[in-house]
Coordinates of C-alpha atoms and ligand atoms in Angstrom, one line a residue:
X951 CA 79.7 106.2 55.6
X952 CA 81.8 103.4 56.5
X953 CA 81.2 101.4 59.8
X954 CA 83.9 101.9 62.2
X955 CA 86.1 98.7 62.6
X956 CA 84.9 96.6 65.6
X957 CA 82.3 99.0 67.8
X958 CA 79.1 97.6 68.1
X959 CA 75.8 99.9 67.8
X960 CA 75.0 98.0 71.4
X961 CA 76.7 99.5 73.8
X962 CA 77.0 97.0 76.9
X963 CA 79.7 98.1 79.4
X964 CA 80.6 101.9 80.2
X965 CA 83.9 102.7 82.2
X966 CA 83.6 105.7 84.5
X967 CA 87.3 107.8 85.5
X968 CA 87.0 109.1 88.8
X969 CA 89.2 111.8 89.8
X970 CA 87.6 114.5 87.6
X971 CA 84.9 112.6 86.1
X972 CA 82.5 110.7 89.4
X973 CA 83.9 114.1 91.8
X974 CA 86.2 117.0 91.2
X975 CA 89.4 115.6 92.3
X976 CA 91.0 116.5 90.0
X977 CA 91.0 120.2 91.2
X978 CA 92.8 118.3 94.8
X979 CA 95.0 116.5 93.0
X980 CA 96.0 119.9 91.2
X981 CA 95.8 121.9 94.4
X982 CA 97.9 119.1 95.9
X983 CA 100.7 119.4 93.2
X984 CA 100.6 123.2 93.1
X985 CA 101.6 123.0 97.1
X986 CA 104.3 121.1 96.5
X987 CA 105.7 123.0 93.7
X988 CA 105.3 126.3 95.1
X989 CA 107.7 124.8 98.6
X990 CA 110.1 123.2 96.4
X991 CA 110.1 127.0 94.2
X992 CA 109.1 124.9 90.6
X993 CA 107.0 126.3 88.3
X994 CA 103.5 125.2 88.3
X995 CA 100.7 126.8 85.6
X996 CA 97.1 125.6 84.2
X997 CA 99.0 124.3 81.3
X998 CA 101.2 122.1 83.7
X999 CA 98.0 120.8 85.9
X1000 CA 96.6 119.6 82.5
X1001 CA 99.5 117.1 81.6
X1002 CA 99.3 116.0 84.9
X1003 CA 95.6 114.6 85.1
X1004 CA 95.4 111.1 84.9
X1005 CA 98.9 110.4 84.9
X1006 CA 100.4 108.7 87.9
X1007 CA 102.1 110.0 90.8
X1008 CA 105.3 109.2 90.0
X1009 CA 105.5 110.2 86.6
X1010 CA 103.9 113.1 87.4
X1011 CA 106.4 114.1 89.7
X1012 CA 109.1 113.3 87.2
X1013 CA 106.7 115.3 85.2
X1014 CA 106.7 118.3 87.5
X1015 CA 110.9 118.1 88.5
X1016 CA 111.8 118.2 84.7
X1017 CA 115.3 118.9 84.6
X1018 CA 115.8 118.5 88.9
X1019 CA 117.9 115.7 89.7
X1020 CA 116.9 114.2 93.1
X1021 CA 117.3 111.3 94.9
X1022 CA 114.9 108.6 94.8
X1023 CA 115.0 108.8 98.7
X1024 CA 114.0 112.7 98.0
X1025 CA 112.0 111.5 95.1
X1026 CA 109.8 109.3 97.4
X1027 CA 109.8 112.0 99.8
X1028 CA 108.2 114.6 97.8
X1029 CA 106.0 112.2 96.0
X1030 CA 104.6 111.3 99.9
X1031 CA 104.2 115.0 100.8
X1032 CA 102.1 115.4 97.5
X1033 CA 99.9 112.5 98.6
X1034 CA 99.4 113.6 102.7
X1035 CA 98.1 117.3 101.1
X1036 CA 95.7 115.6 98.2
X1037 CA 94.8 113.3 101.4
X1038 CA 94.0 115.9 103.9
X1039 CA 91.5 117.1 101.0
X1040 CA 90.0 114.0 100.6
X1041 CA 88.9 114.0 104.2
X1042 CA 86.3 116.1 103.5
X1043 CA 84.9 114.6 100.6
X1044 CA 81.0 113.8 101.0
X1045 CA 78.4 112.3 98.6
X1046 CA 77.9 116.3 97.8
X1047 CA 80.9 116.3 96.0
X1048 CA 79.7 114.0 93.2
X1049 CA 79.4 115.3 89.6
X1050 CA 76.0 116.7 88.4
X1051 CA 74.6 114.1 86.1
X1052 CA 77.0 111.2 87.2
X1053 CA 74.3 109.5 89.2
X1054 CA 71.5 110.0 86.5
X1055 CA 73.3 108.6 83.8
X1056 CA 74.4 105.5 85.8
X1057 CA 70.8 104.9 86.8
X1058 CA 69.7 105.2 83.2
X1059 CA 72.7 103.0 82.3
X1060 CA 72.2 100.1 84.4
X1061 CA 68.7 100.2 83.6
X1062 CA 69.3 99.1 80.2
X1063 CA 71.3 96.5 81.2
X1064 CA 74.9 98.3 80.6
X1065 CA 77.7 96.7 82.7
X1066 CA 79.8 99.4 84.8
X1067 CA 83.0 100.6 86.0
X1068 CA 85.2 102.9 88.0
X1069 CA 88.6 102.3 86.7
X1070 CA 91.3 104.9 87.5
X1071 CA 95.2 105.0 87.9
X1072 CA 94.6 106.4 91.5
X1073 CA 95.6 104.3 94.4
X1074 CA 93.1 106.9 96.3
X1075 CA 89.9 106.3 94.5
X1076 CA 88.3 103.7 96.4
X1077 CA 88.9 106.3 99.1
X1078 CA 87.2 108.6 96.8
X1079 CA 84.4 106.3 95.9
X1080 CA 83.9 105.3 99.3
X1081 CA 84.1 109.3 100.9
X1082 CA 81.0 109.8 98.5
X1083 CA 79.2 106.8 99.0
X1084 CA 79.4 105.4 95.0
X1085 CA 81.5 102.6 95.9
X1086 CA 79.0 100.5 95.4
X1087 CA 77.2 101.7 92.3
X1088 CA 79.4 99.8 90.0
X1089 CA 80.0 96.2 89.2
X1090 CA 83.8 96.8 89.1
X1091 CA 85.9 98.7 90.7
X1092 CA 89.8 98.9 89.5
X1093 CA 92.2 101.6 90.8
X1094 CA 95.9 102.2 91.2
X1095 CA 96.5 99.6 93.5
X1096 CA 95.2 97.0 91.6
X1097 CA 97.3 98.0 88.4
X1098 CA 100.0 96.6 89.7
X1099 CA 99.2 92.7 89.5
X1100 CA 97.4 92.8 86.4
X1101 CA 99.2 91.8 82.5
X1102 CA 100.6 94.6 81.5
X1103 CA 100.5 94.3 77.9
X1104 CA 96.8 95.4 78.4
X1105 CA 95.6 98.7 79.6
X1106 CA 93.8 99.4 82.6
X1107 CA 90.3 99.6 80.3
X1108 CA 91.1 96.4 78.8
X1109 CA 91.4 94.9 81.6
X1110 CA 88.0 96.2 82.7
X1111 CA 86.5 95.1 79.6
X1112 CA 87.8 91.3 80.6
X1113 CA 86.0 92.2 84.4
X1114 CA 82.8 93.2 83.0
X1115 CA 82.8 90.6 80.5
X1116 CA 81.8 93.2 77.3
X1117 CA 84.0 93.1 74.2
X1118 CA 86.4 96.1 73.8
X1119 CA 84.1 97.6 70.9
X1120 CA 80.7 97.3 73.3
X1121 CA 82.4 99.7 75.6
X1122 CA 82.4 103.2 76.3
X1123 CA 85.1 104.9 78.4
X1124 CA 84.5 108.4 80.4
X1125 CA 87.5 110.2 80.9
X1126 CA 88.8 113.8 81.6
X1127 CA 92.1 113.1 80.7
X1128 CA 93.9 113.1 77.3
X1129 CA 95.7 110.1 78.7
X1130 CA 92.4 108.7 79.3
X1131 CA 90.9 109.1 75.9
X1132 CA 94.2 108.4 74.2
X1133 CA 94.2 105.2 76.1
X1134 CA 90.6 104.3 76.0
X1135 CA 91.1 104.7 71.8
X1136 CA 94.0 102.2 72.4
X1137 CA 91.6 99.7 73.8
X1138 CA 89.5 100.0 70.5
X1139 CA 86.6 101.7 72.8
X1140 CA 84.8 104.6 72.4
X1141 CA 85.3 107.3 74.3
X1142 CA 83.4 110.5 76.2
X1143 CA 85.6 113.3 77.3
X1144 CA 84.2 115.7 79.7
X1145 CA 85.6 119.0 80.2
X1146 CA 87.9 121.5 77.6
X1147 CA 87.4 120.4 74.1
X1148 CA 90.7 121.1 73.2
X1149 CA 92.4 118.6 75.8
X1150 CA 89.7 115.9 74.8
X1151 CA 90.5 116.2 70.6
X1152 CA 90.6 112.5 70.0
X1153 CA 87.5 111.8 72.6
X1154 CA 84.0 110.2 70.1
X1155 CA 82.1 112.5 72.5
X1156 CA 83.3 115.7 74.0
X1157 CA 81.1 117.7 77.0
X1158 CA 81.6 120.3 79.3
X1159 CA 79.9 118.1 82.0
X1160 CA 77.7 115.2 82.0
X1161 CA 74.7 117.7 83.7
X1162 CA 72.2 117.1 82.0
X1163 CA 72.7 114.3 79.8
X1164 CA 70.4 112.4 78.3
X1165 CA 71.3 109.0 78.2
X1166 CA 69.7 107.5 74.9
X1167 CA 70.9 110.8 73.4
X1168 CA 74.5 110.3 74.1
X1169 CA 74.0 106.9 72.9
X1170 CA 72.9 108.0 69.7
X1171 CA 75.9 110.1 69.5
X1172 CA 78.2 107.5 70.3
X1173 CA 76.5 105.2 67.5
X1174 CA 79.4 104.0 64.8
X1175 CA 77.1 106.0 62.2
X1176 CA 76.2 108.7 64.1
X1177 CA 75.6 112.0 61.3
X1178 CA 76.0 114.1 64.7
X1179 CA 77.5 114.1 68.2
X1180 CA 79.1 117.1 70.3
X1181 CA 82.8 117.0 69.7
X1182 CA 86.2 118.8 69.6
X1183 CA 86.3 121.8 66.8
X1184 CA 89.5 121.7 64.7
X1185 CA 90.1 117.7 65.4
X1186 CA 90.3 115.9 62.0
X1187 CA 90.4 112.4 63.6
X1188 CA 88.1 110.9 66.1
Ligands
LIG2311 C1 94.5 110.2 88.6 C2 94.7 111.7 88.6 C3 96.1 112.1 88.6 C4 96.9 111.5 89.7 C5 96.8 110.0 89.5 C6 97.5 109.2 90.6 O1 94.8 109.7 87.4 O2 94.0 112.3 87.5 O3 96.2 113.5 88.8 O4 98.3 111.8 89.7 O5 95.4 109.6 89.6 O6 96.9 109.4 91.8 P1 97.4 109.0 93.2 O7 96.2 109.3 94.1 O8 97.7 107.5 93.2 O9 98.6 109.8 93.6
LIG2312 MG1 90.5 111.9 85.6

């Protein structure tokens, strides 16, 4: 079996989505969305929530508006409301609230010298980060605010990749999102999606959850030659 172009079996930098992947947020941010959308009478289902994670705010308000024309004054106004609900959630976030597994995995990681990051499109996850005390488990931190000022012919993983100082190849991304993974897979990285299968087709790794996870195991899996690793059924390419 051929060698897959550029990833290294040394994995030295993994990059760590929040909402949905350190906590569930992603279940606020859906809640949040699901407010708004039941006030403003638009439809709102599972299917819906899914497109939404990891995809801004804006766009996914033009996401969730479809064919409703608004103003951007109204735009900015319902885009705001969206944020004050996800925020009043977020008030209540403790270091209860994060993942099972998430803090094993980073132990074991940065115990073998791996490089880490919390990188997410979110200008709320340092709020997140900070709510559940993991702020300062990683060596970089980039979030929705940050996006902003950086070149924007690279993606927010490349980008990280450059902070971390690991080659695009050496790094792993953990994501929840098809965005995510579609976008880590950009980046020439690797790529662990955690949650449905189906939503994570293109991930290198799929798992329901990171509980239990052994971390040389899932470094085996994600190994350019690896014979076996959990994945997506009925995906062709990975
Ligand atoms: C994450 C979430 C999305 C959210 C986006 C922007 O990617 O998965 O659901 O829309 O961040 O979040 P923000 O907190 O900036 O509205
Ligand atoms: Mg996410």
């Amino acid at each position: 079996m051929s060698r897959r172009r550029g990833l290294t079996d040394s994995v030295r930098g993994f990059i760590f989505d929040v909402d949905g992947v350190i906590a569930d947020t992603a279940v606020l941010h859906t809640a949040a969305w699901r407010r708004l959308a039941a006030e403003e009478g638009l439809p709102f289902d599972e299917n819906l929530a899914d497109q939404l994670r990891g995809v801004s705010r804006s766009e996914s308000l033009r996401i969730l508006l479809g064919d409703v024309k608004v103003s951007p004054e109204r735009f900015e106004e319902l885009a705001a409301r969206k944020n004050s609900y996800y925020g009043e959630c977020l008030s209540s976030l403790t270091e209860a609230d994060v993942l099972p597994g998430v803090r094993s995995l980073m132990d074991a990681l940065s115990s073998r010298g791996v490089r880490i990051a919390a990188v997410s499109v979110s200008r709320n996850a340092r709020t997140v980060l900070i709510h559940t005390r993991m702020i300062d488990a990683f060596d970089i931190v980039i979030d929705g605010n940050d996006l902003p000022r950086f070149n924007p012919t690279l993606n927010r993983f490349q980008h990280a990749a450059r902070l971390l100082r690991v080659e695009p190849g050496a790094c792993v991304v953990v994501e929840d999102s098809a965005t995510g993974v579609a976008a880590a897979r950009a980046a020439g990285m690797r790529s662990v999606g955690i949650g449905d299968a189906d939503r994570l087709c293109v991930a290198t790794v799929a798992v329901d959850s990171l509980r239990d996870i052994d971390a040389a195991r899932l470094l085996t899996w994600l190994s350019p030659n690896a014979r076996h690793r959990p994945s997506a059924a009925f995906c062709s390419s990975r």
